[in-house]
Structure formats: C-alpha cells, structure tokens
Amino acid sequence: MLAVGTVWARVQPLKGREYFAAQAAQSQVAVRVTMLYQPGVTPDLKVTHEGKQYEIEAVLDTDSKGEELVLMCKG
C-alpha cells in the first residue's frame, strides 16, 4: 500500500442530481476530491480530510495527461 502523505486537494460534497447520479453508479459516493496527479493512487487507498476517512470508489485522470486526478469517495 502506498502512503502518499499530505497533498493539497479540493474536497467537495456531492449534492442534488450529481449525488443521486453518483449513487446509481457507486454506492454512497459522498465527496469528490480534486488533486494534482500523484502516481500510484488507486481505490485501495483511503483519503483523510478533517479527521474523517473516505474510501476511494473511483480514480479519474480527468484530462488523460497525468496532470489532475478526481477521486470519487464515500465516507
């Protein structure tokens, strides 16, 4: 397992239609974490934000250029 350490990221709760669409694809997806690309980030890892731990449901390389990752997470 990889310990990425502390990285700057934007953590956004999903709301409204986006939340329900995410639930249809992934059970209990609660937040979207946007961060700079880090190699080795997989759904086997967990994200901790403000003392709360989230399981990574999906890792998306948004532009396929290895610049940014979006993590769909559940709490």
Short mmCIF file of C-alpha atoms in Angstrom, two decimals:
data_model
loop_
_atom_site.label_atom_id
_atom_site.label_comp_id
_atom_site.label_asym_id
_atom_site.label_seq_id
_atom_site.Cartn_x
_atom_site.Cartn_y
_atom_site.Cartn_z
CA MET A 1 0.00 0.00 0.00
CA LEU A 2 1.25 3.47 -0.88
CA ALA A 3 1.27 6.28 1.66
CA VAL A 4 1.01 9.43 -0.42
CA GLY A 5 1.20 11.77 2.57
CA THR A 6 -0.25 15.25 2.71
CA VAL A 7 -1.29 16.83 -0.58
CA TRP A 8 -3.30 19.92 -1.46
CA ALA A 9 -6.74 18.99 -2.69
CA ARG A 10 -10.26 20.34 -3.08
CA VAL A 11 -12.87 18.27 -1.23
CA GLN A 12 -16.44 18.91 -2.39
CA PRO A 13 -19.56 17.19 -1.10
CA LEU A 14 -21.81 15.96 -3.88
CA LYS A 15 -25.27 17.42 -3.89
CA GLY A 16 -28.56 17.23 -5.71
CA ARG A 17 -28.71 15.43 -9.04
CA GLU A 18 -24.96 14.80 -9.06
CA TYR A 19 -25.25 12.91 -5.75
CA PHE A 20 -28.10 10.70 -7.00
CA ALA A 21 -26.30 10.00 -10.28
CA ALA A 22 -23.17 9.02 -8.36
CA GLN A 23 -25.21 6.73 -6.11
CA ALA A 24 -26.58 4.93 -9.14
CA ALA A 25 -23.02 4.20 -10.31
CA GLN A 26 -21.30 3.80 -6.94
CA SER A 27 -22.99 3.15 -3.62
CA GLN A 28 -22.78 6.02 -1.11
CA VAL A 29 -20.43 8.29 -3.04
CA ALA A 30 -20.27 11.34 -0.79
CA VAL A 31 -17.40 13.60 -1.89
CA ARG A 32 -15.28 14.48 -4.88
CA VAL A 33 -11.58 15.09 -4.20
CA THR A 34 -9.69 17.01 -6.89
CA MET A 35 -5.89 17.00 -6.64
CA LEU A 36 -2.75 17.22 -8.68
CA TYR A 37 -1.78 13.94 -10.29
CA GLN A 38 0.00 11.50 -7.99
CA PRO A 39 1.19 8.19 -9.43
CA GLY A 40 0.02 5.11 -7.57
CA VAL A 41 -3.32 6.45 -6.34
CA THR A 42 -5.79 3.56 -6.51
CA PRO A 43 -9.12 2.60 -4.91
CA ASP A 44 -7.13 0.50 -2.41
CA LEU A 45 -6.09 3.74 -0.66
CA LYS A 46 -8.08 5.97 1.67
CA VAL A 47 -8.38 9.76 1.92
CA THR A 48 -8.42 11.52 5.29
CA HIS A 49 -9.85 15.04 5.41
CA GLU A 50 -10.53 17.00 8.60
CA GLY A 51 -10.32 13.81 10.65
CA LYS A 52 -12.81 11.88 8.51
CA GLN A 53 -11.67 8.92 6.45
CA TYR A 54 -13.10 8.23 2.99
CA GLU A 55 -12.82 5.14 0.84
CA ILE A 56 -11.89 5.81 -2.78
CA GLU A 57 -14.54 4.40 -5.11
CA ALA A 58 -13.04 5.63 -8.41
CA VAL A 59 -9.85 7.38 -9.59
CA LEU A 60 -10.32 9.54 -12.69
CA ASP A 61 -7.47 11.09 -14.70
CA THR A 62 -9.68 13.91 -15.96
CA ASP A 63 -7.61 15.05 -18.92
CA SER A 64 -5.65 11.82 -19.57
CA LYS A 65 -2.46 13.89 -19.42
CA GLY A 66 -1.42 12.95 -15.88
CA GLU A 67 -2.00 16.46 -14.53
CA GLU A 68 -5.07 16.14 -12.30
CA LEU A 69 -6.95 13.37 -10.51
CA VAL A 70 -10.55 13.32 -9.37
CA LEU A 71 -11.33 10.81 -6.64
CA MET A 72 -14.93 9.78 -6.07
CA CYS A 73 -15.14 8.80 -2.41
CA LYS A 74 -17.59 7.55 0.18
CA GLY A 75 -17.50 8.10 3.90
#
